[in-house]
Amino acid sequence: NPAVTFAFLIGSQMSLFRAFFYICAQSLGALAGAAVLYGVTPSNMRGNLALNTLQPGISLGMATTMEVFLTLQLVVCIFAVTDERRNGRLGSAALAIGFSVLMGHLFGMLL
């Protein structure tokens, strides 16, 4: 997620050089994934393939605000579970991050 990479860059957890290449790799991976999805989907079903639209009554500002908060909760979760200074490491970092992504998707579907 380029937003997480950018947060790690701002939080001095990653160098500018590494962040640049991470974001390039993430963008190329997303482009490749979209190309594969486009290629395996029958042409009569490609109309609005994976097109994100807003629900009636939801403004662009509301959707942007929700997206910012959902990204923020993911970034805070990742920073919290990967902090090396934290002593009480209970549970799985991967499980916590996965649950955070799940919650982001569930709340984001409301838009």
N, CA and C atoms as an extended XYZ file, in Angstrom:
333
Properties=species:S:1:pos:R:3:atomname:S:1:resname:S:1:resid:I:1 pbc="F F F"
N         0.849       -1.168        0.000 N   ASN     1
C         0.000        0.000        0.000 CA  ASN     1
C         0.899        1.237        0.000 C   ASN     1
N         0.844        2.039       -1.060 N   PRO     2
C         1.683        3.242       -1.115 CA  PRO     2
C         1.423        4.216        0.032 C   PRO     2
N         0.221        4.243        0.562 N   ALA     3
C        -0.057        5.134        1.695 CA  ALA     3
C         0.728        4.699        2.925 C   ALA     3
N         0.837        3.409        3.150 N   VAL     4
C         1.614        2.898        4.280 CA  VAL     4
C         3.096        3.168        4.051 C   VAL     4
N         3.562        2.965        2.833 N   THR     5
C         4.961        3.260        2.514 CA  THR     5
C         5.263        4.730        2.744 C   THR     5
N         4.362        5.606        2.314 N   PHE     6
C         4.545        7.044        2.519 CA  PHE     6
C         4.568        7.374        4.009 C   PHE     6
N         3.704        6.735        4.780 N   ALA     7
C         3.691        6.963        6.230 CA  ALA     7
C         5.004        6.504        6.860 C   ALA     7
N         5.534        5.380        6.411 N   PHE     8
C         6.825        4.918        6.924 CA  PHE     8
C         7.939        5.883        6.541 C   PHE     8
N         7.850        6.476        5.362 N   LEU     9
C         8.836        7.474        4.946 CA  LEU     9
C         8.751        8.708        5.834 C   LEU     9
N         7.556        9.204        6.059 N   ILE    10
C         7.360       10.387        6.903 CA  ILE    10
C         7.767       10.088        8.343 C   ILE    10
N         7.510        8.880        8.811 N   GLY    11
C         7.855        8.486       10.175 CA  GLY    11
C         9.299        8.054       10.347 C   GLY    11
N        10.132        8.286        9.352 N   SER    12
C        11.566        7.950        9.384 CA  SER    12
C        11.814        6.461        9.617 C   SER    12
N        10.908        5.628        9.161 N   GLN    13
C        11.078        4.185        9.267 CA  GLN    13
C        11.667        3.588        7.991 C   GLN    13
N        11.794        4.446        6.943 N   MET    14
C        12.239        3.968        5.643 CA  MET    14
C        12.957        5.111        4.929 C   MET    14
N        13.983        4.779        4.161 N   SER    15
C        14.716        5.809        3.420 CA  SER    15
C        13.922        6.242        2.185 C   SER    15
N        14.245        7.422        1.685 N   LEU    16
C        13.585        7.941        0.487 CA  LEU    16
C        13.842        7.019       -0.709 C   LEU    16
N        15.061        6.530       -0.826 N   PHE    17
C        15.430        5.630       -1.918 CA  PHE    17
C        14.570        4.366       -1.900 C   PHE    17
N        14.478        3.738       -0.742 N   ARG    18
C        13.698        2.503       -0.616 CA  ARG    18
C        12.203        2.778       -0.820 C   ARG    18
N        11.703        3.881       -0.266 N   ALA    19
C        10.284        4.218       -0.416 CA  ALA    19
C         9.931        4.438       -1.883 C   ALA    19
N        10.814        5.110       -2.614 N   PHE    20
C        10.569        5.348       -4.037 CA  PHE    20
C        10.400        4.024       -4.780 C   PHE    20
N        11.311        3.095       -4.550 N   PHE    21
C        11.234        1.820       -5.255 CA  PHE    21
C        10.077        0.952       -4.756 C   PHE    21
N         9.736        1.034       -3.485 N   TYR    22
C         8.564        0.315       -2.979 CA  TYR    22
C         7.302        0.811       -3.681 C   TYR    22
N         7.151        2.138       -3.761 N   ILE    23
C         5.947        2.704       -4.378 CA  ILE    23
C         5.896        2.355       -5.859 C   ILE    23
N         7.036        2.390       -6.539 N   CYS    24
C         7.074        1.981       -7.953 CA  CYS    24
C         6.670        0.515       -8.098 C   CYS    24
N         7.213       -0.354       -7.260 N   ALA    25
C         6.889       -1.782       -7.324 CA  ALA    25
C         5.416       -2.029       -6.999 C   ALA    25
N         4.889       -1.320       -6.000 N   GLN    26
C         3.486       -1.484       -5.635 CA  GLN    26
C         2.573       -1.020       -6.767 C   GLN    26
N         2.933        0.073       -7.412 N   SER    27
C         2.128        0.586       -8.524 CA  SER    27
C         2.185       -0.358       -9.721 C   SER    27
N         3.369       -0.871      -10.027 N   LEU    28
C         3.488       -1.831      -11.128 CA  LEU    28
C         2.736       -3.124      -10.818 C   LEU    28
N         2.770       -3.561       -9.570 N   GLY    29
C         2.018       -4.746       -9.173 CA  GLY    29
C         0.519       -4.538       -9.316 C   GLY    29
N         0.047       -3.364       -8.939 N   ALA    30
C        -1.377       -3.055       -9.086 CA  ALA    30
C        -1.770       -3.011      -10.555 C   ALA    30
N        -0.913       -2.427      -11.377 N   LEU    31
C        -1.175       -2.362      -12.815 CA  LEU    31
C        -1.186       -3.765      -13.426 C   LEU    31
N        -0.245       -4.604      -13.033 N   ALA    32
C        -0.203       -5.978      -13.540 CA  ALA    32
C        -1.433       -6.763      -13.096 C   ALA    32
N        -1.836       -6.591      -11.838 N   GLY    33
C        -3.035       -7.269      -11.345 CA  GLY    33
C        -4.281       -6.835      -12.092 C   GLY    33
N        -4.390       -5.534      -12.369 N   ALA    34
C        -5.538       -5.025      -13.125 CA  ALA    34
C        -5.529       -5.568      -14.552 C   ALA    34
N        -4.340       -5.675      -15.142 N   ALA    35
C        -4.237       -6.212      -16.501 CA  ALA    35
C        -4.648       -7.683      -16.542 C   ALA    35
N        -4.224       -8.453      -15.548 N   VAL    36
C        -4.611       -9.868      -15.487 CA  VAL    36
C        -6.122       -9.989      -15.310 C   VAL    36
N        -6.688       -9.194      -14.407 N   LEU    37
C        -8.134       -9.227      -14.195 CA  LEU    37
C        -8.873       -8.865      -15.474 C   LEU    37
N        -8.393       -7.851      -16.169 N   TYR    38
C        -9.004       -7.441      -17.433 CA  TYR    38
C        -8.892       -8.558      -18.469 C   TYR    38
N        -7.741       -9.220      -18.486 N   GLY    39
C        -7.517      -10.272      -19.472 CA  GLY    39
C        -8.350      -11.518      -19.251 C   GLY    39
N        -8.615      -11.878      -18.006 N   VAL    40
C        -9.364      -13.110      -17.730 CA  VAL    40
C       -10.870      -12.890      -17.649 C   VAL    40
N       -11.302      -11.640      -17.696 N   THR    41
C       -12.732      -11.340      -17.630 CA  THR    41
C       -13.310      -11.319      -19.046 C   THR    41
N       -14.406      -12.029      -19.271 N   PRO    42
C       -15.023      -12.006      -20.604 CA  PRO    42
C       -15.383      -10.576      -21.019 C   PRO    42
N       -15.248      -10.297      -22.310 N   SER    43
C       -15.440       -8.926      -22.798 CA  SER    43
C       -16.852       -8.400      -22.552 C   SER    43
N       -17.850       -9.263      -22.509 N   ASN    44
C       -19.215       -8.789      -22.269 CA  ASN    44
C       -19.461       -8.421      -20.802 C   ASN    44
N       -18.503       -8.709      -19.915 N   MET    45
C       -18.664       -8.389      -18.489 CA  MET    45
C       -17.722       -7.280      -18.030 C   MET    45
N       -16.968       -6.670      -18.928 N   ARG    46
C       -15.959       -5.687      -18.551 CA  ARG    46
C       -16.506       -4.286      -18.330 C   ARG    46
N       -17.744       -4.017      -18.576 N   GLY    47
C       -18.321       -2.674      -18.517 CA  GLY    47
C       -17.805       -1.789      -17.400 C   GLY    47
N       -18.158       -2.092      -16.172 N   ASN    48
C       -17.728       -1.311      -15.008 CA  ASN    48
C       -16.892       -2.174      -14.071 C   ASN    48
N       -16.004       -2.949      -14.618 N   LEU    49
C       -15.199       -3.889      -13.859 CA  LEU    49
C       -14.397       -3.179      -12.777 C   LEU    49
N       -14.665       -3.520      -11.523 N   ALA    50
C       -13.945       -2.987      -10.361 CA  ALA    50
C       -14.012       -1.471      -10.273 C   ALA    50
N       -15.083       -0.892      -10.756 N   LEU    51
C       -15.256        0.557      -10.710 CA  LEU    51
C       -15.846        0.948       -9.363 C   LEU    51
N       -15.164        1.807       -8.658 N   ASN    52
C       -15.663        2.286       -7.369 CA  ASN    52
C       -16.590        3.469       -7.599 C   ASN    52
N       -17.801        3.359       -7.095 N   THR    53
C       -18.763        4.453       -7.204 CA  THR    53
C       -19.311        4.755       -5.819 C   THR    53
N       -19.855        5.946       -5.677 N   LEU    54
C       -20.423        6.357       -4.393 CA  LEU    54
C       -21.894        5.983       -4.325 C   LEU    54
N       -22.339        5.648       -3.127 N   GLN    55
C       -23.749        5.377       -2.901 CA  GLN    55
C       -24.529        6.689       -2.995 C   GLN    55
N       -25.805        6.621       -3.335 N   PRO    56
C       -26.612        7.848       -3.359 CA  PRO    56
C       -26.616        8.517       -1.982 C   PRO    56
N       -26.457        9.814       -1.969 N   GLY    57
C       -26.455       10.565       -0.718 CA  GLY    57
C       -25.078       10.731       -0.096 C   GLY    57
N       -24.052       10.130       -0.680 N   ILE    58
C       -22.684       10.250       -0.171 CA  ILE    58
C       -21.931       11.216       -1.079 C   ILE    58
N       -21.435       12.303       -0.505 N   SER    59
C       -20.701       13.290       -1.298 CA  SER    59
C       -19.246       12.865       -1.455 C   SER    59
N       -18.559       13.509       -2.373 N   LEU    60
C       -17.148       13.217       -2.595 CA  LEU    60
C       -16.328       13.563       -1.356 C   LEU    60
N       -16.692       14.643       -0.677 N   GLY    61
C       -15.995       15.030        0.551 CA  GLY    61
C       -16.161       14.001        1.658 C   GLY    61
N       -17.365       13.474        1.800 N   MET    62
C       -17.614       12.446        2.812 CA  MET    62
C       -16.807       11.186        2.502 C   MET    62
N       -16.780       10.797        1.237 N   ALA    63
C       -16.044        9.595        0.846 CA  ALA    63
C       -14.543        9.783        1.040 C   ALA    63
N       -14.039       10.966        0.704 N   THR    64
C       -12.612       11.241        0.882 CA  THR    64
C       -12.242       11.231        2.357 C   THR    64
N       -13.080       11.833        3.188 N   THR    65
C       -12.832       11.843        4.631 CA  THR    65
C       -12.816       10.424        5.186 C   THR    65
N       -13.755        9.611        4.771 N   MET    66
C       -13.808        8.221        5.229 CA  MET    66
C       -12.562        7.461        4.776 C   MET    66
N       -12.144        7.681        3.540 N   GLU    67
C       -10.942        7.019        3.020 CA  GLU    67
C        -9.706        7.422        3.819 C   GLU    67
N        -9.607        8.700        4.158 N   VAL    68
C        -8.470        9.179        4.957 CA  VAL    68
C        -8.471        8.514        6.328 C   VAL    68
N        -9.622        8.456        6.986 N   PHE    69
C        -9.688        7.843        8.314 CA  PHE    69
C        -9.423        6.339        8.270 C   PHE    69
N        -9.915        5.662        7.246 N   LEU    70
C        -9.669        4.221        7.140 CA  LEU    70
C        -8.195        3.936        6.866 C   LEU    70
N        -7.565        4.767        6.044 N   THR    71
C        -6.129        4.612        5.802 CA  THR    71
C        -5.345        4.927        7.060 C   THR    71
N        -5.771        5.945        7.794 N   LEU    72
C        -5.099        6.319        9.039 CA  LEU    72
C        -5.168        5.186       10.061 C   LEU    72
N        -6.321        4.544       10.195 N   GLN    73
C        -6.416        3.457       11.177 CA  GLN    73
C        -5.533        2.287       10.772 C   GLN    73
N        -5.376        2.034        9.472 N   LEU    74
C        -4.469        0.974        9.026 CA  LEU    74
C        -3.021        1.335        9.335 C   LEU    74
N        -2.635        2.573        9.038 N   VAL    75
C        -1.257        3.012        9.281 CA  VAL    75
C        -0.940        2.985       10.771 C   VAL    75
N        -1.856        3.454       11.601 N   VAL    76
C        -1.632        3.437       13.054 CA  VAL    76
C        -1.499        2.002       13.551 C   VAL    76
N        -2.324        1.107       13.040 N   CYS    77
C        -2.229       -0.305       13.430 CA  CYS    77
C        -0.869       -0.881       13.054 C   CYS    77
N        -0.419       -0.609       11.841 N   ILE    78
C         0.875       -1.138       11.399 CA  ILE    78
C         2.008       -0.560       12.232 C   ILE    78
N         1.971        0.750       12.484 N   PHE    79
C         2.999        1.356       13.330 CA  PHE    79
C         2.978        0.750       14.733 C   PHE    79
N         1.787        0.497       15.264 N   ALA    80
C         1.678       -0.020       16.631 CA  ALA    80
C         2.217       -1.442       16.752 C   ALA    80
N         1.874       -2.294       15.813 N   VAL    81
C         2.281       -3.697       15.957 CA  VAL    81
C         3.705       -3.966       15.488 C   VAL    81
N         4.302       -3.028       14.752 N   THR    82
C         5.683       -3.229       14.298 CA  THR    82
C         6.679       -2.381       15.076 C   THR    82
N         6.236       -1.700       16.111 N   ASP    83
C         7.127       -0.862       16.918 CA  ASP    83
C         8.072       -1.747       17.723 C   ASP    83
N         9.356       -1.608       17.458 N   GLU    84
C        10.351       -2.446       18.129 CA  GLU    84
C        10.551       -2.059       19.591 C   GLU    84
N        10.115       -0.866       19.980 N   ARG    85
C        10.280       -0.422       21.369 CA  ARG    85
C         9.178       -0.957       22.271 C   ARG    85
N         8.159       -1.547       21.681 N   ARG    86
C         7.037       -2.064       22.461 CA  ARG    86
C         7.442       -3.350       23.163 C   ARG    86
N         7.216       -3.413       24.454 N   ASN    87
C         7.620       -4.582       25.241 CA  ASN    87
C         6.595       -5.706       25.203 C   ASN    87
N         5.349       -5.389       25.433 N   GLY    88
C         4.315       -6.414       25.543 CA  GLY    88
C         3.782       -6.840       24.197 C   GLY    88
N         4.462       -7.743       23.538 N   ARG    89
C         4.014       -8.224       22.229 CA  ARG    89
C         3.084       -9.422       22.423 C   ARG    89
N         1.818       -9.126       22.471 N   LEU    90
C         0.826      -10.189       22.603 CA  LEU    90
C         0.152      -10.405       21.265 C   LEU    90
N        -0.002      -11.629       20.871 N   GLY    91
C        -0.708      -11.932       19.643 CA  GLY    91
C         0.159      -11.799       18.405 C   GLY    91
N        -0.486      -11.900       17.277 N   SER    92
C         0.184      -11.903       15.986 CA  SER    92
C         0.046      -10.550       15.303 C   SER    92
N         1.163       -9.999       14.836 N   ALA    93
C         1.127       -8.731       14.105 CA  ALA    93
C         0.345       -8.901       12.804 C   ALA    93
N         0.556      -10.015       12.120 N   ALA    94
C        -0.142      -10.256       10.859 CA  ALA    94
C        -1.652      -10.336       11.065 C   ALA    94
N        -2.068      -10.957       12.149 N   LEU    95
C        -3.494      -11.062       12.442 CA  LEU    95
C        -4.088       -9.692       12.738 C   LEU    95
N        -3.378       -8.876       13.501 N   ALA    96
C        -3.865       -7.530       13.819 CA  ALA    96
C        -3.971       -6.678       12.561 C   ALA    96
N        -2.967       -6.737       11.697 N   ILE    97
C        -2.997       -5.951       10.460 CA  ILE    97
C        -4.097       -6.470        9.534 C   ILE    97
N        -4.240       -7.767        9.432 N   GLY    98
C        -5.306       -8.338        8.615 CA  GLY    98
C        -6.685       -7.944        9.104 C   GLY    98
N        -6.866       -7.937       10.419 N   PHE    99
C        -8.147       -7.514       10.987 CA  PHE    99
C        -8.388       -6.038       10.699 C   PHE    99
N        -7.346       -5.229       10.750 N   SER   100
C        -7.466       -3.808       10.441 CA  SER   100
C        -7.882       -3.600        8.982 C   SER   100
N        -7.293       -4.379        8.078 N   VAL   101
C        -7.671       -4.299        6.663 CA  VAL   101
C        -9.124       -4.733        6.486 C   VAL   101
N        -9.519       -5.808        7.162 N   LEU   102
C       -10.900       -6.281        7.095 CA  LEU   102
C       -11.870       -5.201        7.554 C   LEU   102
N       -11.577       -4.577        8.685 N   MET   103
C       -12.463       -3.528        9.197 CA  MET   103
C       -12.526       -2.344        8.232 C   MET   103
N       -11.393       -2.010        7.635 N   GLY   104
C       -11.384       -0.933        6.649 CA  GLY   104
C       -12.269       -1.245        5.457 C   GLY   104
N       -12.209       -2.485        4.980 N   HIS   105
C       -13.049       -2.877        3.853 CA  HIS   105
C       -14.525       -2.891        4.240 C   HIS   105
N       -14.831       -3.415        5.412 N   LEU   106
C       -16.235       -3.478        5.824 CA  LEU   106
C       -16.832       -2.087        6.006 C   LEU   106
N       -16.093       -1.193        6.644 N   PHE   107
C       -16.598        0.167        6.811 CA  PHE   107
C       -16.600        0.923        5.488 C   PHE   107
N       -15.629        0.650        4.635 N   GLY   108
C       -15.552        1.323        3.344 CA  GLY   108
C       -16.652        0.906        2.387 C   GLY   108
N       -17.188       -0.296        2.556 N   MET   109
C       -18.269       -0.748        1.678 CA  MET   109
C       -19.533        0.074        1.873 C   MET   109
N       -19.632        0.758        2.990 N   LEU   110
C       -20.813        1.581        3.232 CA  LEU   110
C       -20.884        2.757        2.271 C   LEU   110
N       -19.746        3.102        1.689 N   LEU   111
C       -19.721        4.211        0.743 CA  LEU   111
C       -20.143        3.715       -0.611 C   LEU   111
